[in-house]
Amino acid sequence: MKKPFVLAVLLLIASSLRAQTPQYALAVSSQATRALATFLAPDSVLTGNVYVFSSQASALNANPAGIAQVCYWLDRPATGAPDHCESAIPYDFKGTFACANAAGNCGGAWNTATLPDGRHTLTQVVTLGAGSSEVDTASFRIYNGSLLSLSAAFDDGSPVAGTVAVQSLNSNNVAATIATEPLVAGAASYKVVLQLDTLYSVLLMQRDGTVLATFPFALPRVFKMDPAALRGAALALIFRRSDLALKQATPRVTFDF
């Protein structure tokens, strides 16, 4: 006698789960035209200007049907005044504008550098044309650079004068200079957005351009799901005053998490 009742309950639960399947989702692109977009997800890492918009959940679509309005809340529940609302297709987190160099509408740029590196959330409330609503929340990470710092001194404690160059290898394995910073009192720093599996070099040079030391490093694959965890790299070099040879066989490198 109990089996039909159990079956009815299971069917009711299954029906409820189907009804709760999201129809819409949040998507992000690095381009104002929303090209090459991906769904906003926990493994998404946002850098610089990005373009976030509402999409169908079943497939990326910047013009989802059936919506009357979408409102967005950043880093807080969907209560109180929203950060932004859109009432017409397309639904862009930072508003929709006429494209500057092409026909059609483009999304407004969201400068992620205005927020600290780390994990954030964005919640949208989608009000359907029929009057019902759906709430979707996406978690993601923001990463806008690591601070690379270098200090150079002689073994008697006096600072080394010169410059520090930060370089990376391009697709042809040719070194490209990202930045050149002067050594001020033997120290220099530069904030750079490190790319995965890219080889970088820090070059310490005298005023006449002579390279005193080169230290290569790369962002390991271990950070692939969380590059925002890398906050900085500190290089400390000590030279013998007599011959400028490295006193330390390998520069000290520390990563702060």
Coordinates of N, CA and C in Angstrom, one line a residue:
M1 N 0.8 -1.2 0.0 CA 0.0 0.0 0.0 C 0.9 1.3 0.0
K2 N 2.1 1.2 0.5 CA 2.9 2.4 0.7 C 3.6 2.7 -0.6
K3 N 3.8 1.7 -1.5 CA 4.6 2.0 -2.7 C 4.0 3.0 -3.6
P4 N 2.7 3.0 -3.9 CA 2.2 4.1 -4.8 C 2.4 5.5 -4.1
F5 N 2.3 5.6 -2.8 CA 2.5 6.9 -2.1 C 3.9 7.3 -2.3
V6 N 4.9 6.4 -2.1 CA 6.3 6.8 -2.3 C 6.6 7.2 -3.7
L7 N 6.0 6.5 -4.7 CA 6.2 6.9 -6.1 C 5.6 8.2 -6.3
A8 N 4.5 8.6 -5.8 CA 3.9 9.9 -6.0 C 4.7 11.0 -5.4
V9 N 5.3 10.7 -4.2 CA 6.2 11.7 -3.6 C 7.4 12.0 -4.5
L10 N 8.0 10.9 -5.0 CA 9.2 11.0 -5.9 C 8.9 11.8 -7.1
L11 N 7.8 11.5 -7.7 CA 7.4 12.2 -8.9 C 7.2 13.7 -8.6
L12 N 6.6 14.0 -7.4 CA 6.4 15.4 -7.0 C 7.7 16.1 -6.9
I13 N 8.7 15.4 -6.2 CA 10.0 16.0 -6.0 C 10.7 16.3 -7.4
A14 N 10.6 15.3 -8.3 CA 11.2 15.4 -9.6 C 10.6 16.6 -10.4
S15 N 9.3 16.7 -10.3 CA 8.6 17.8 -10.9 C 9.1 19.2 -10.4
S16 N 9.3 19.2 -9.0 CA 9.7 20.5 -8.4 C 11.1 20.8 -8.8
L17 N 12.0 19.8 -9.0 CA 13.4 20.1 -9.4 C 13.4 20.6 -10.8
R18 N 12.6 20.0 -11.7 CA 12.5 20.5 -13.1 C 12.0 22.0 -13.1
A19 N 11.1 22.3 -12.2 CA 10.6 23.7 -12.2 C 11.6 24.7 -11.7
Q20 N 12.6 24.2 -11.0 CA 13.6 25.1 -10.4 C 14.8 25.2 -11.3
T21 N 14.9 24.5 -12.4 CA 16.0 24.6 -13.3 C 16.1 26.0 -13.9
P22 N 17.2 26.7 -13.7 CA 17.3 28.1 -14.2 C 17.1 28.3 -15.7
Q23 N 16.4 29.3 -16.0 CA 16.2 29.6 -17.4 C 17.3 30.6 -17.9
Y24 N 17.9 31.3 -17.0 CA 18.8 32.4 -17.4 C 20.1 32.3 -16.6
A25 N 21.1 33.0 -17.0 CA 22.4 32.9 -16.4 C 23.1 34.2 -16.7
L26 N 24.2 34.5 -16.0 CA 25.1 35.6 -16.2 C 26.3 35.2 -17.1
A27 N 26.6 36.1 -18.0 CA 27.7 35.8 -19.0 C 28.7 37.0 -19.0
V28 N 29.9 36.7 -19.4 CA 30.9 37.8 -19.4 C 31.8 37.7 -20.7
S29 N 32.2 38.8 -21.2 CA 33.0 38.9 -22.3 C 34.1 39.9 -22.1
S30 N 35.2 39.8 -22.8 CA 36.2 40.9 -22.8 C 36.0 41.9 -23.8
Q31 N 34.9 41.8 -24.6 CA 34.6 42.7 -25.7 C 33.3 43.3 -25.6
A32 N 33.2 44.6 -25.9 CA 31.9 45.3 -25.8 C 30.8 44.7 -26.6
T33 N 31.2 44.1 -27.7 CA 30.1 43.4 -28.6 C 29.6 42.1 -28.0
R34 N 30.2 41.7 -26.9 CA 29.8 40.5 -26.2 C 30.3 39.2 -26.9
A35 N 31.2 39.4 -27.9 CA 31.8 38.3 -28.6 C 32.7 37.4 -27.7
L36 N 32.7 36.1 -28.0 CA 33.6 35.2 -27.3 C 33.2 35.1 -25.8
A37 N 32.0 35.2 -25.5 CA 31.6 35.3 -24.1 C 31.6 33.9 -23.5
T38 N 31.6 33.8 -22.2 CA 31.5 32.6 -21.4 C 30.5 32.8 -20.3
F39 N 30.0 31.8 -19.7 CA 29.2 31.9 -18.6 C 30.0 32.3 -17.4
L40 N 29.5 33.2 -16.5 CA 30.2 33.6 -15.3 C 30.1 32.4 -14.3
A41 N 31.3 32.0 -13.9 CA 31.3 30.8 -13.0 C 32.4 30.9 -12.0
P42 N 32.4 30.0 -11.0 CA 33.5 30.1 -9.9 C 34.9 30.1 -10.4
D43 N 35.2 29.4 -11.6 CA 36.5 29.4 -12.1 C 36.8 30.6 -13.1
S44 N 35.9 31.5 -13.2 CA 36.1 32.7 -14.1 C 37.0 33.7 -13.3
V45 N 38.0 34.2 -14.0 CA 38.9 35.2 -13.5 C 38.8 36.4 -14.3
L46 N 38.4 37.5 -13.8 CA 38.1 38.8 -14.5 C 39.3 39.8 -14.3
T47 N 39.7 40.4 -15.4 CA 40.8 41.3 -15.3 C 40.5 42.5 -16.2
G48 N 40.8 43.7 -15.7 CA 40.6 44.9 -16.4 C 39.1 45.2 -16.7
N49 N 38.8 45.7 -17.9 CA 37.4 46.0 -18.3 C 36.8 44.7 -18.9
V50 N 35.6 44.4 -18.4 CA 34.8 43.3 -18.8 C 33.4 43.7 -19.1
Y51 N 32.6 42.8 -19.8 CA 31.3 43.2 -20.1 C 30.4 42.0 -19.7
V52 N 29.5 42.3 -18.7 CA 28.7 41.3 -18.1 C 27.2 41.5 -18.6
F53 N 26.6 40.4 -19.0 CA 25.2 40.5 -19.5 C 24.4 39.3 -19.1
S54 N 23.1 39.4 -19.2 CA 22.2 38.3 -18.9 C 22.0 37.4 -20.2
S55 N 22.0 36.1 -20.0 CA 21.9 35.2 -21.1 C 20.9 34.1 -20.8
Q56 N 20.4 33.4 -21.8 CA 19.7 32.1 -21.6 C 20.7 31.2 -20.9
A57 N 20.2 30.3 -20.0 CA 21.1 29.4 -19.4 C 21.4 28.2 -20.3
S58 N 20.6 27.9 -21.2 CA 20.8 26.7 -22.1 C 21.9 26.9 -23.1
A59 N 22.1 28.2 -23.5 CA 23.2 28.5 -24.5 C 23.4 30.0 -24.4
L60 N 24.6 30.4 -24.7 CA 25.0 31.8 -24.6 C 24.1 32.6 -25.6
N61 N 23.4 33.6 -25.1 CA 22.5 34.4 -26.0 C 22.3 35.8 -25.3
A62 N 22.8 36.8 -26.0 CA 22.8 38.2 -25.4 C 21.4 38.8 -25.6
N63 N 20.5 38.1 -26.2 CA 19.1 38.6 -26.4 C 18.1 37.6 -25.9
P64 N 18.1 37.3 -24.6 CA 17.2 36.2 -24.1 C 15.8 36.7 -24.2
A65 N 14.9 35.8 -24.5 CA 13.5 36.1 -24.6 C 12.7 35.9 -23.3
G66 N 11.5 36.5 -23.2 CA 10.6 36.2 -22.1 C 10.9 37.1 -20.9
I67 N 11.8 38.1 -21.0 CA 12.2 38.9 -19.8 C 11.5 40.3 -19.9
A68 N 11.0 40.8 -18.8 CA 10.5 42.1 -18.7 C 11.5 43.1 -18.1
Q69 N 12.3 42.6 -17.1 CA 13.3 43.4 -16.5 C 14.4 42.5 -15.8
V70 N 15.6 43.0 -15.7 CA 16.7 42.4 -15.0 C 17.3 43.4 -14.1
C71 N 17.5 43.1 -12.8 CA 18.2 43.9 -11.8 C 19.4 43.2 -11.3
Y72 N 20.4 43.9 -10.9 CA 21.7 43.3 -10.5 C 22.1 43.8 -9.1
W73 N 22.7 42.9 -8.3 CA 23.3 43.3 -7.0 C 24.7 42.7 -7.0
L74 N 25.7 43.5 -6.7 CA 27.1 43.1 -6.6 C 27.5 42.9 -5.2
D75 N 28.0 41.7 -4.9 CA 28.5 41.4 -3.6 C 27.5 41.5 -2.4
R76 N 26.3 41.3 -2.7 CA 25.2 41.4 -1.6 C 24.0 40.7 -2.1
P77 N 23.1 40.3 -1.2 CA 21.9 39.6 -1.6 C 21.0 40.6 -2.4
A78 N 20.0 40.0 -3.0 CA 19.1 40.8 -3.8 C 18.0 41.5 -3.0
T79 N 18.5 42.3 -2.1 CA 17.6 43.1 -1.2 C 18.0 44.5 -1.2
G80 N 17.1 45.4 -1.0 CA 17.4 46.8 -1.1 C 17.5 47.3 -2.5
A81 N 18.0 48.5 -2.7 CA 18.2 49.1 -4.0 C 19.2 48.3 -4.8
P82 N 18.9 47.9 -6.1 CA 19.9 47.2 -6.9 C 21.0 48.2 -7.4
D83 N 22.1 47.6 -7.9 CA 23.1 48.4 -8.5 C 22.7 48.9 -9.8
H84 N 21.9 48.1 -10.5 CA 21.5 48.6 -11.9 C 20.3 47.7 -12.3
C85 N 19.4 48.3 -13.1 CA 18.3 47.5 -13.7 C 18.3 47.8 -15.2
E86 N 17.8 46.8 -16.0 CA 17.7 47.0 -17.4 C 16.3 46.5 -17.8
S87 N 15.6 47.2 -18.6 CA 14.2 46.9 -19.0 C 14.0 46.6 -20.4
A88 N 15.1 46.4 -21.2 CA 15.0 46.1 -22.6 C 16.2 45.3 -23.0
I89 N 16.0 44.4 -24.0 CA 17.1 43.7 -24.6 C 18.1 44.6 -25.3
P90 N 19.4 44.3 -25.1 CA 20.0 43.3 -24.3 C 20.1 43.8 -22.8
Y91 N 20.4 42.9 -21.9 CA 20.4 43.3 -20.5 C 21.8 43.2 -20.0
D92 N 22.5 44.4 -19.9 CA 23.9 44.6 -19.6 C 24.0 45.1 -18.2
F93 N 24.9 44.5 -17.4 CA 25.2 44.9 -16.0 C 25.5 46.4 -15.9
K94 N 26.3 46.9 -16.9 CA 26.7 48.3 -16.8 C 26.0 49.1 -17.9
G95 N 24.8 48.7 -18.3 CA 24.1 49.5 -19.3 C 24.4 49.2 -20.7
T96 N 23.6 49.6 -21.6 CA 23.7 49.3 -23.0 C 23.9 50.6 -23.8
F97 N 24.8 50.7 -24.7 CA 25.1 51.9 -25.5 C 25.3 51.6 -26.9
A98 N 25.2 52.6 -27.8 CA 25.5 52.4 -29.2 C 27.0 52.1 -29.4
C99 N 27.3 51.1 -30.2 CA 28.7 50.8 -30.4 C 29.4 51.9 -31.1
A100 N 30.6 52.2 -30.7 CA 31.4 53.3 -31.2 C 31.9 53.1 -32.6
N101 N 32.3 51.9 -33.0 CA 32.8 51.6 -34.3 C 32.1 50.6 -35.1
A102 N 30.9 50.2 -34.7 CA 30.1 49.2 -35.4 C 28.6 49.4 -35.1
A103 N 27.8 48.8 -36.0 CA 26.4 48.9 -35.8 C 25.9 48.1 -34.6
G104 N 24.8 48.5 -34.1 CA 24.2 47.7 -33.0 C 24.5 48.3 -31.6
N105 N 24.1 47.6 -30.6 CA 24.3 48.0 -29.2 C 25.5 47.2 -28.6
C106 N 26.3 47.9 -27.8 CA 27.4 47.3 -27.0 C 27.1 47.5 -25.5
G107 N 27.7 46.6 -24.8 CA 27.6 46.6 -23.4 C 28.5 47.7 -22.8
G108 N 28.1 48.2 -21.6 CA 29.0 49.1 -20.9 C 30.1 48.4 -20.2
A109 N 31.3 49.1 -20.2 CA 32.5 48.5 -19.6 C 32.4 48.5 -18.1
W110 N 32.8 47.4 -17.4 CA 32.9 47.3 -16.0 C 34.4 47.2 -15.7
N111 N 34.9 48.2 -15.0 CA 36.3 48.2 -14.6 C 36.5 47.4 -13.3
T112 N 37.0 46.2 -13.4 CA 37.1 45.3 -12.3 C 38.2 45.8 -11.3
A113 N 39.1 46.7 -11.8 CA 40.1 47.2 -11.0 C 39.6 48.1 -9.8
T114 N 38.3 48.5 -9.9 CA 37.8 49.3 -8.8 C 37.4 48.4 -7.6
L115 N 37.5 47.1 -7.7 CA 37.3 46.2 -6.6 C 38.6 45.5 -6.3
P116 N 38.7 45.0 -5.0 CA 39.9 44.3 -4.7 C 40.0 42.9 -5.3
D117 N 41.2 42.4 -5.5 CA 41.4 41.1 -6.1 C 40.8 40.1 -5.1
G118 N 40.3 39.0 -5.6 CA 39.7 38.0 -4.8 C 38.3 37.6 -5.3
R119 N 37.6 36.8 -4.5 CA 36.3 36.3 -4.9 C 35.2 37.3 -4.7
H120 N 34.2 37.4 -5.7 CA 33.1 38.3 -5.6 C 31.9 37.5 -6.1
T121 N 30.7 38.1 -5.9 CA 29.5 37.5 -6.4 C 28.6 38.6 -7.1
L122 N 27.9 38.2 -8.1 CA 26.9 39.0 -8.8 C 25.6 38.3 -8.8
T123 N 24.5 38.9 -8.4 CA 23.2 38.3 -8.3 C 22.3 39.1 -9.3
Q124 N 21.5 38.4 -10.1 CA 20.5 39.0 -10.9 C 19.1 38.5 -10.5
V125 N 18.1 39.4 -10.6 CA 16.7 39.0 -10.4 C 16.1 39.3 -11.8
V126 N 15.6 38.2 -12.4 CA 15.0 38.3 -13.7 C 13.5 38.2 -13.5
T127 N 12.9 39.3 -13.9 CA 11.4 39.4 -13.8 C 10.8 39.0 -15.2
L128 N 10.1 38.0 -15.3 CA 9.5 37.5 -16.5 C 8.3 38.3 -17.0
G129 N 8.0 38.2 -18.2 CA 6.9 38.9 -18.8 C 5.6 38.4 -18.1
A130 N 5.5 37.2 -17.7 CA 4.3 36.6 -17.1 C 4.1 37.1 -15.6
G131 N 5.2 37.7 -15.1 CA 5.1 38.2 -13.7 C 5.9 37.5 -12.7
S132 N 6.3 36.3 -13.0 CA 7.1 35.5 -12.0 C 8.6 36.0 -12.1
S133 N 9.4 35.5 -11.3 CA 10.8 36.0 -11.3 C 11.8 34.8 -11.0
E134 N 13.0 35.0 -11.3 CA 14.1 34.0 -11.1 C 15.3 34.8 -10.6
V135 N 16.0 34.1 -9.6 CA 17.2 34.7 -9.0 C 18.4 33.8 -9.3
D136 N 19.4 34.4 -9.9 CA 20.6 33.7 -10.2 C 21.8 34.4 -9.6
T137 N 22.7 33.7 -9.0 CA 23.9 34.2 -8.4 C 25.1 33.5 -9.0
A138 N 26.1 34.3 -9.4 CA 27.3 33.7 -9.9 C 28.5 34.2 -9.1
S139 N 29.4 33.3 -8.8 CA 30.6 33.6 -8.1 C 31.8 33.6 -9.0
F140 N 32.8 34.5 -8.8 CA 33.9 34.6 -9.7 C 35.1 35.2 -9.0
R141 N 36.2 35.3 -9.7 CA 37.4 36.0 -9.1 C 37.8 37.2 -9.9
I142 N 38.4 38.2 -9.2 CA 38.9 39.3 -9.9 C 40.5 39.3 -9.6
Y143 N 41.2 39.5 -10.7 CA 42.7 39.5 -10.5 C 43.2 40.6 -11.4
N144 N 43.8 41.7 -10.8 CA 44.3 42.8 -11.6 C 45.8 43.1 -11.4
G145 N 46.5 42.1 -11.0 CA 47.9 42.3 -11.0 C 48.6 41.8 -9.7
S146 N 49.9 41.4 -9.8 CA 50.7 41.1 -8.7 C 51.9 42.1 -8.6
L147 N 52.3 42.4 -7.4 CA 53.3 43.4 -7.2 C 54.7 42.6 -7.2
L148 N 55.5 42.9 -8.2 CA 56.8 42.4 -8.3 C 57.8 43.4 -7.7
S149 N 58.5 43.1 -6.7 CA 59.5 44.0 -6.1 C 60.9 43.4 -6.0
L150 N 61.9 44.3 -6.2 CA 63.3 43.8 -6.1 C 64.1 44.8 -5.3
S151 N 64.9 44.2 -4.5 CA 65.9 45.0 -3.7 C 67.3 44.5 -4.0
A152 N 68.2 45.4 -4.2 CA 69.6 45.0 -4.6 C 70.6 45.8 -3.7
A153 N 71.5 45.1 -3.1 CA 72.5 45.8 -2.3 C 73.8 45.1 -2.4
F154 N 74.9 45.8 -2.0 CA 76.2 45.2 -1.9 C 76.3 44.5 -0.6
D155 N 77.4 43.7 -0.4 CA 77.5 43.0 0.9 C 77.8 43.8 2.1
D156 N 78.2 45.1 1.8 CA 78.3 46.0 2.9 C 77.1 46.8 3.2
G157 N 76.0 46.4 2.5 CA 74.7 47.1 2.8 C 74.3 48.3 2.0
S158 N 75.3 48.8 1.2 CA 75.0 49.9 0.4 C 74.1 49.5 -0.8
P159 N 73.2 50.4 -1.3 CA 72.3 50.0 -2.4 C 73.0 50.0 -3.7
V160 N 72.5 49.2 -4.7 CA 72.9 49.2 -6.0 C 72.1 50.2 -6.8
A161 N 72.8 51.0 -7.7 CA 72.1 52.0 -8.5 C 71.9 51.4 -9.9
G162 N 70.8 51.7 -10.5 CA 70.6 51.2 -11.9 C 69.1 51.1 -12.2
T163 N 68.7 50.2 -13.0 CA 67.3 50.0 -13.3 C 66.9 48.5 -13.3
V164 N 65.6 48.3 -13.2 CA 65.1 46.9 -13.3 C 64.1 46.8 -14.5
A165 N 64.3 45.8 -15.3 CA 63.4 45.6 -16.4 C 62.6 44.3 -16.2
V166 N 61.3 44.4 -16.5 CA 60.4 43.2 -16.4 C 60.1 42.8 -17.8
Q167 N 60.4 41.5 -18.2 CA 60.2 41.0 -19.6 C 59.4 39.8 -19.6
S168 N 58.8 39.5 -20.7 CA 58.1 38.2 -20.9 C 58.5 37.7 -22.3
L169 N 58.3 36.4 -22.5 CA 58.6 35.8 -23.8 C 57.3 35.8 -24.7
N170 N 57.4 36.4 -25.9 CA 56.2 36.4 -26.7 C 56.1 35.0 -27.4
S171 N 55.1 34.9 -28.4 CA 54.8 33.7 -29.0 C 56.0 33.1 -29.9
N172 N 56.9 34.0 -30.2 CA 58.1 33.6 -31.0 C 59.3 33.4 -30.1
N173 N 59.1 33.3 -28.8 CA 60.1 33.2 -27.8 C 61.1 34.3 -27.8
V174 N 60.7 35.5 -28.2 CA 61.5 36.7 -28.1 C 61.1 37.5 -26.9
A175 N 62.1 38.0 -26.2 CA 61.8 38.7 -24.9 C 61.2 40.1 -25.3
A176 N 60.1 40.4 -24.6 CA 59.4 41.7 -24.8 C 59.4 42.4 -23.5
T177 N 59.9 43.6 -23.4 CA 60.0 44.4 -22.2 C 58.6 44.9 -21.8
I178 N 58.2 44.6 -20.6 CA 56.9 45.1 -20.1 C 57.0 46.4 -19.4
A179 N 58.1 46.6 -18.7 CA 58.3 47.8 -17.9 C 59.8 47.9 -17.6
T180 N 60.3 49.2 -17.4 CA 61.6 49.4 -16.9 C 61.4 50.5 -15.8
E181 N 61.9 50.1 -14.6 CA 61.7 50.9 -13.4 C 63.1 51.3 -12.8
P182 N 63.3 52.5 -12.4 CA 64.6 52.9 -11.8 C 64.7 52.3 -10.4
L183 N 65.9 51.9 -10.0 CA 66.2 51.5 -8.6 C 66.3 52.8 -7.8
V184 N 65.4 52.9 -6.8 CA 65.4 54.0 -5.9 C 65.9 53.5 -4.6
A185 N 67.0 54.0 -4.2 CA 67.7 53.5 -2.9 C 67.8 51.9 -3.0
G186 N 68.1 51.4 -4.2 CA 68.3 50.0 -4.3 C 67.1 49.1 -4.4
A187 N 65.9 49.8 -4.6 CA 64.6 49.0 -4.6 C 63.8 49.5 -5.8
A188 N 63.0 48.6 -6.3 CA 62.0 48.9 -7.4 C 60.8 48.0 -7.4
S189 N 59.7 48.4 -7.8 CA 58.5 47.5 -7.9 C 57.6 47.9 -9.0
Y190 N 56.9 46.9 -9.5 CA 56.0 47.1 -10.6 C 54.8 46.1 -10.5
K191 N 53.6 46.6 -10.8 CA 52.4 45.8 -10.7 C 52.1 45.3 -12.1
V192 N 52.0 44.0 -12.3 CA 51.8 43.4 -13.6 C 50.8 42.3 -13.5
V193 N 49.9 42.1 -14.5 CA 49.0 41.0 -14.5 C 49.7 39.8 -15.1
L194 N 50.0 38.8 -14.3 CA 50.7 37.7 -14.8 C 49.8 36.7 -15.5
Q195 N 50.3 36.2 -16.6 CA 49.5 35.2 -17.4 C 50.0 33.8 -17.1
L196 N 49.1 32.9 -17.2 CA 49.4 31.5 -16.9 C 50.4 30.9 -17.9
D197 N 51.4 30.2 -17.3 CA 52.4 29.5 -18.0 C 53.2 30.4 -19.0
T198 N 53.3 31.6 -18.6 CA 54.2 32.5 -19.3 C 55.5 32.7 -18.6
L199 N 56.6 32.7 -19.3 CA 57.9 32.9 -18.7 C 58.2 34.4 -18.6
Y200 N 58.6 34.8 -17.4 CA 59.0 36.2 -17.2 C 60.4 36.3 -16.8
S201 N 61.0 37.4 -16.9 CA 62.4 37.6 -16.4 C 62.4 39.0 -15.8
V202 N 63.2 39.1 -14.7 CA 63.5 40.3 -14.0 C 65.0 40.6 -14.3
L203 N 65.3 41.7 -14.9 CA 66.7 42.0 -15.2 C 67.2 43.2 -14.3
L204 N 68.2 43.0 -13.6 CA 68.8 44.1 -12.9 C 70.0 44.7 -13.6
M205 N 70.0 45.9 -14.0 CA 71.0 46.5 -14.8 C 71.7 47.7 -14.1
Q206 N 73.0 47.9 -14.4 CA 73.6 49.1 -14.0 C 73.2 50.3 -14.8
R207 N 73.6 51.5 -14.4 CA 73.3 52.7 -15.1 C 73.7 52.6 -16.6
D208 N 74.8 52.0 -16.9 CA 75.3 51.9 -18.2 C 74.7 50.8 -19.1
G209 N 73.7 50.1 -18.5 CA 73.0 49.0 -19.2 C 73.5 47.6 -19.0
T210 N 74.6 47.5 -18.3 CA 75.2 46.2 -18.0 C 74.3 45.4 -17.1
V211 N 74.0 44.2 -17.5 CA 73.1 43.3 -16.8 C 73.8 42.7 -15.6
L212 N 73.4 42.9 -14.4 CA 74.1 42.4 -13.2 C 73.5 41.0 -12.9
A213 N 72.2 40.9 -13.1 CA 71.5 39.6 -12.7 C 70.2 39.5 -13.5
T214 N 69.9 38.2 -13.8 CA 68.6 37.9 -14.5 C 67.9 36.8 -13.7
F215 N 66.7 37.0 -13.4 CA 66.0 35.9 -12.7 C 64.7 35.6 -13.4
P216 N 64.6 34.4 -14.0 CA 63.3 34.0 -14.7 C 62.3 33.4 -13.7
F217 N 61.1 33.6 -14.0 CA 60.0 32.9 -13.2 C 58.8 32.8 -14.0
A218 N 57.8 32.0 -13.6 CA 56.6 31.8 -14.3 C 55.5 31.6 -13.3
L219 N 54.2 31.9 -13.8 CA 53.1 31.6 -12.9 C 52.8 30.1 -13.1
P220 N 52.9 29.3 -12.1 CA 52.7 27.9 -12.2 C 51.3 27.5 -12.5
R221 N 51.1 26.3 -13.1 CA 49.8 25.8 -13.4 C 49.0 25.6 -12.1
V222 N 49.6 25.5 -11.0 CA 48.9 25.2 -9.7 C 47.9 26.4 -9.4
F223 N 48.2 27.5 -10.0 CA 47.4 28.7 -9.8 C 46.3 28.8 -10.8
K224 N 46.1 27.8 -11.7 CA 45.3 28.0 -12.9 C 43.8 28.3 -12.5
M225 N 43.3 27.7 -11.4 CA 42.0 28.0 -10.9 C 41.9 29.2 -10.0
D226 N 43.0 29.7 -9.6 CA 43.0 30.8 -8.6 C 44.2 31.7 -8.8
P227 N 44.5 32.3 -9.9 CA 45.6 33.2 -10.0 C 45.5 34.4 -9.1
A228 N 44.3 34.8 -8.7 CA 44.1 35.9 -7.8 C 44.8 35.7 -6.4
A229 N 45.2 34.4 -6.2 CA 45.8 34.1 -4.9 C 47.3 34.7 -4.9
L230 N 47.8 34.9 -6.1 CA 49.2 35.4 -6.1 C 49.2 36.9 -5.9
R231 N 49.7 37.3 -4.8 CA 49.7 38.7 -4.5 C 51.0 39.4 -4.8
G232 N 52.1 38.8 -4.7 CA 53.4 39.5 -5.0 C 54.6 38.5 -5.0
A233 N 55.6 39.0 -5.6 CA 56.9 38.3 -5.6 C 58.0 39.3 -5.2
A234 N 58.8 38.9 -4.2 CA 59.9 39.8 -3.8 C 61.2 39.1 -4.1
L235 N 62.1 39.8 -4.8 CA 63.4 39.3 -5.1 C 64.4 40.1 -4.3
A236 N 65.3 39.4 -3.6 CA 66.4 40.1 -2.9 C 67.7 39.6 -3.4
L237 N 68.5 40.5 -4.0 CA 69.8 40.2 -4.5 C 70.9 40.9 -3.7
I238 N 72.0 40.1 -3.4 CA 73.1 40.7 -2.7 C 74.4 40.4 -3.6
F239 N 75.2 41.5 -3.8 CA 76.4 41.4 -4.7 C 77.6 41.6 -3.8
R240 N 78.7 40.9 -4.2 CA 80.0 41.2 -3.6 C 80.5 42.5 -4.2
R241 N 80.9 43.5 -3.4 CA 81.4 44.7 -3.9 C 82.6 44.6 -4.8
S242 N 83.4 43.6 -4.5 CA 84.7 43.4 -5.2 C 84.5 43.1 -6.6
D243 N 83.6 42.1 -6.9 CA 83.5 41.6 -8.3 C 82.1 41.6 -8.8
L244 N 81.1 42.1 -8.1 CA 79.7 42.1 -8.4 C 79.1 40.7 -8.7
A245 N 79.9 39.6 -8.3 CA 79.3 38.3 -8.5 C 78.2 38.1 -7.4
L246 N 77.3 37.2 -7.7 CA 76.2 37.0 -6.8 C 76.7 36.3 -5.6
K247 N 76.4 36.9 -4.4 CA 76.8 36.2 -3.2 C 75.8 35.1 -2.9
Q248 N 74.6 35.3 -3.3 CA 73.6 34.2 -3.1 C 73.5 33.5 -4.5
A249 N 73.6 32.2 -4.5 CA 73.6 31.4 -5.7 C 72.3 31.6 -6.4
T250 N 71.2 31.6 -5.7 CA 69.9 31.8 -6.2 C 69.1 32.9 -5.5
P251 N 68.6 33.9 -6.2 CA 67.8 35.0 -5.5 C 66.7 34.4 -4.6
R252 N 66.4 35.0 -3.5 CA 65.3 34.6 -2.7 C 64.0 35.1 -3.3
V253 N 63.1 34.2 -3.4 CA 61.8 34.6 -4.0 C 60.7 34.1 -3.0
T254 N 59.8 35.0 -2.7 CA 58.7 34.7 -1.8 C 57.3 35.0 -2.4
F255 N 56.4 34.2 -2.3 CA 55.0 34.4 -2.8 C 54.1 34.6 -1.6
D256 N 53.3 35.6 -1.5 CA 52.4 35.9 -0.4 C 51.0 35.6 -0.8
F257 N 50.3 34.8 0.0 CA 48.9 34.4 -0.3 C 47.9 35.0 0.6

